[in-house]
Structures are given as C-alpha cells and as structure tokens.
C-alpha cells in the first residue's frame, strides 16, 4: 500500500509514555500515513532532525503526562526559530489542571499548531482532521475557535470598594 502522506510522530522531552504513541501510529497508518515514530522523551533536536530529513506532511505531538503544554510550546517555538514550517498538531493530556484547558488550547493555536486535540472527542476530531488533510492538505484545516471564558477577558473591570 502506498502512503497517502508522511508523518513524524513525537512526544515531548518530559513524557516517557509510549502507549499513546503506539495507538496514534496505528490510527495514522489506518488513515494512510507512513509514520516515523520517534518514541518517548523526544529531544527537540531529534524532532528537528527528523522533520528536516524526512520532510513530512505532518508532525503529530502527543503527551499524556499532564505537562505537555510546556514541551509542546518549546518544541514548536524551536522548530519555527530554525525556519521549519511543517504542519503540526498536538494533543493528549497537556496540563494537570482541567480548568486551564481552554487557555492552553488558545495559546497553542496562537503559537501555530493547526489544532489541539484534548477533549473527550479528541480522537474523533483527529480522525476528521486526518481525512480532510490527506485529501486537501493539512494546512487547509480550520480549527474550532478556543473558548474564551468571560473571566479571561482583558476588559474585566472590578468595582471599587469603599
């Protein structure tokens, strides 16, 4: 079977879990990807090298240890600083605080990830992303807007107490 697209699959330096990477590799392959799985605790330089050498259509970053937000931010920032513009998505358990999910999503989208898959329907949405990307190109994906709770608004005013 010929691959429909090439993918580099990674986690962040702080995440030693592999079950998520094995699962995602199988999902990616089911959708026609040729996958290079970089394994757990992936150093940024190793991701950079793989993306530079393999020239993938997609970089998938997964983390399940609850600290992936920081690693995913550092990874994409480093790749962009080195001039790499590969289509990237991230998902999994990226923070230990459920209440920070929307803020993390907004910040990672603003940083340049095409989408952030963290909700209960993350795999379903990821499969839709793969189907669309394999046909139309991954950069054509439009992520749903991240929720902005009213208390995160910069225009919040607090009344003075006398």
Short mmCIF file of C-alpha atoms in Angstrom, two decimals:
data_model
loop_
_atom_site.label_atom_id
_atom_site.label_comp_id
_atom_site.label_asym_id
_atom_site.label_seq_id
_atom_site.Cartn_x
_atom_site.Cartn_y
_atom_site.Cartn_z
CA UNK A 1 0.00 0.00 0.00
CA UNK A 2 1.30 3.42 -0.92
CA UNK A 3 1.25 6.04 1.78
CA UNK A 4 -1.09 8.99 1.25
CA UNK A 5 1.10 11.20 3.44
CA UNK A 6 4.26 11.17 5.55
CA UNK A 7 4.13 11.82 9.28
CA UNK A 8 6.60 12.28 12.11
CA UNK A 9 5.09 11.29 15.47
CA UNK A 10 6.65 12.60 18.66
CA UNK A 11 6.10 13.37 22.27
CA UNK A 12 7.84 15.99 24.41
CA UNK A 13 11.08 15.65 26.34
CA UNK A 14 9.35 15.18 29.70
CA UNK A 15 6.95 12.42 28.60
CA UNK A 16 8.14 8.81 28.91
CA UNK A 17 4.83 7.20 27.92
CA UNK A 18 4.70 5.08 24.77
CA UNK A 19 1.19 3.61 24.67
CA UNK A 20 -0.21 6.84 23.25
CA UNK A 21 2.43 6.85 20.52
CA UNK A 22 1.74 3.24 19.54
CA UNK A 23 -2.00 3.92 19.42
CA UNK A 24 -1.58 7.10 17.37
CA UNK A 25 0.80 5.36 14.99
CA UNK A 26 -1.89 2.77 14.29
CA UNK A 27 -4.55 5.48 13.79
CA UNK A 28 -2.26 7.36 11.43
CA UNK A 29 -1.45 4.21 9.45
CA UNK A 30 -5.18 3.39 9.20
CA UNK A 31 -5.58 6.78 7.52
CA UNK A 32 -2.80 6.12 5.00
CA UNK A 33 0.24 7.59 6.71
CA UNK A 34 3.80 6.44 6.53
CA UNK A 35 4.83 7.08 10.15
CA UNK A 36 8.20 7.70 11.75
CA UNK A 37 7.59 7.25 15.49
CA UNK A 38 10.33 8.98 17.50
CA UNK A 39 9.38 7.33 20.79
CA UNK A 40 9.23 8.69 24.34
CA UNK A 41 11.11 11.65 25.83
CA UNK A 42 11.90 13.01 22.38
CA UNK A 43 14.55 15.76 22.46
CA UNK A 44 13.78 18.85 20.38
CA UNK A 45 16.94 18.31 18.31
CA UNK A 46 15.76 14.81 17.37
CA UNK A 47 12.39 16.15 16.21
CA UNK A 48 14.13 18.90 14.25
CA UNK A 49 16.43 16.35 12.58
CA UNK A 50 13.55 14.00 11.68
CA UNK A 51 11.47 16.83 10.21
CA UNK A 52 14.46 18.18 8.29
CA UNK A 53 15.48 14.79 6.86
CA UNK A 54 12.04 13.21 6.29
CA UNK A 55 10.22 16.34 5.08
CA UNK A 56 6.88 15.03 6.44
CA UNK A 57 3.49 16.39 5.54
CA UNK A 58 2.54 16.40 9.21
CA UNK A 59 4.12 16.48 12.66
CA UNK A 60 1.93 14.97 15.40
CA UNK A 61 2.90 15.72 19.01
CA UNK A 62 1.26 13.73 21.81
CA UNK A 63 1.68 13.92 25.55
CA UNK A 64 -0.19 12.19 28.35
CA UNK A 65 1.80 13.13 31.44
CA UNK A 66 -0.07 16.39 32.09
CA UNK A 67 2.96 18.57 31.36
CA UNK A 68 2.88 18.53 27.56
CA UNK A 69 1.83 22.15 27.17
CA UNK A 70 5.27 23.47 28.10
CA UNK A 71 7.10 20.91 25.99
CA UNK A 72 4.82 21.44 23.00
CA UNK A 73 5.33 25.20 23.25
CA UNK A 74 9.10 24.85 23.45
CA UNK A 75 9.15 22.36 20.57
CA UNK A 76 7.17 24.45 18.10
CA UNK A 77 8.98 27.64 19.09
CA UNK A 78 12.35 25.94 18.45
CA UNK A 79 11.24 24.48 15.11
CA UNK A 80 9.90 27.84 13.91
CA UNK A 81 13.09 29.61 15.09
CA UNK A 82 15.06 27.19 12.87
CA UNK A 83 12.85 28.01 9.89
CA UNK A 84 10.76 24.83 9.79
CA UNK A 85 7.14 25.32 8.82
CA UNK A 86 5.75 21.78 8.81
CA UNK A 87 2.03 21.37 9.59
CA UNK A 88 1.78 20.47 13.30
CA UNK A 89 -0.94 19.27 15.65
CA UNK A 90 -0.78 18.42 19.32
CA UNK A 91 -2.99 16.51 21.70
CA UNK A 92 -3.41 14.39 24.77
CA UNK A 93 -3.27 15.46 28.39
CA UNK A 94 -1.35 18.70 28.13
CA UNK A 95 -1.99 20.11 31.60
CA UNK A 96 -2.87 18.80 35.04
CA UNK A 97 -5.50 21.50 35.58
CA UNK A 98 -8.71 20.79 33.67
CA UNK A 99 -9.70 24.44 34.13
CA UNK A 100 -6.64 25.53 32.10
CA UNK A 101 -7.64 23.53 29.01
CA UNK A 102 -9.22 26.37 27.04
CA UNK A 103 -6.34 28.73 27.81
CA UNK A 104 -3.78 26.10 26.80
CA UNK A 105 -5.71 25.46 23.57
CA UNK A 106 -5.83 29.19 22.73
CA UNK A 107 -2.13 29.64 23.38
CA UNK A 108 -1.05 26.59 21.36
CA UNK A 109 -3.27 27.60 18.42
CA UNK A 110 -1.83 31.12 18.58
CA UNK A 111 1.67 29.65 18.61
CA UNK A 112 1.00 27.89 15.32
CA UNK A 113 -0.42 24.42 15.94
CA UNK A 114 -3.16 23.70 13.39
CA UNK A 115 -5.27 22.13 16.12
CA UNK A 116 -5.13 20.97 19.72
CA UNK A 117 -6.92 17.69 20.44
CA UNK A 118 -7.69 17.37 24.15
CA UNK A 119 -11.43 16.93 24.66
CA UNK A 120 -13.42 13.74 25.15
CA UNK A 121 -13.96 13.56 21.38
CA UNK A 122 -10.29 14.24 20.54
CA UNK A 123 -9.73 11.02 18.58
CA UNK A 124 -12.93 11.51 16.57
CA UNK A 125 -11.85 15.06 15.70
CA UNK A 126 -8.31 13.88 14.94
CA UNK A 127 -9.69 11.27 12.51
CA UNK A 128 -11.71 14.00 10.73
CA UNK A 129 -8.56 16.12 10.58
CA UNK A 130 -6.62 13.24 9.02
CA UNK A 131 -9.33 12.52 6.46
CA UNK A 132 -9.52 16.17 5.41
CA UNK A 133 -5.75 16.67 5.44
CA UNK A 134 -4.99 13.59 3.36
CA UNK A 135 -7.31 14.90 0.64
CA UNK A 136 -6.99 18.71 0.83
CA UNK A 137 -3.68 19.23 2.62
CA UNK A 138 -3.32 19.62 6.36
CA UNK A 139 -2.87 23.38 6.25
CA UNK A 140 -6.41 23.70 4.89
CA UNK A 141 -7.80 22.64 8.29
CA UNK A 142 -9.67 25.26 10.27
CA UNK A 143 -9.63 24.54 14.00
CA UNK A 144 -12.70 25.39 16.05
CA UNK A 145 -12.17 28.61 17.96
CA UNK A 146 -10.98 28.17 21.51
CA UNK A 147 -13.47 29.17 24.16
CA UNK A 148 -12.78 32.46 25.89
CA UNK A 149 -14.45 32.49 29.30
CA UNK A 150 -15.64 35.91 30.44
CA UNK A 151 -13.12 35.97 33.28
CA UNK A 152 -10.26 35.66 30.77
CA UNK A 153 -11.27 38.86 29.01
CA UNK A 154 -8.78 41.70 29.25
CA UNK A 155 -11.62 44.17 29.73
CA UNK A 156 -12.77 42.81 33.09
CA UNK A 157 -13.41 45.67 35.48
CA UNK A 158 -13.68 45.27 39.20
CA UNK A 159 -15.74 47.74 41.20
CA UNK A 160 -14.02 49.78 43.82
CA UNK A 161 -14.93 49.02 47.40
CA UNK A 162 -15.46 51.99 49.67
#
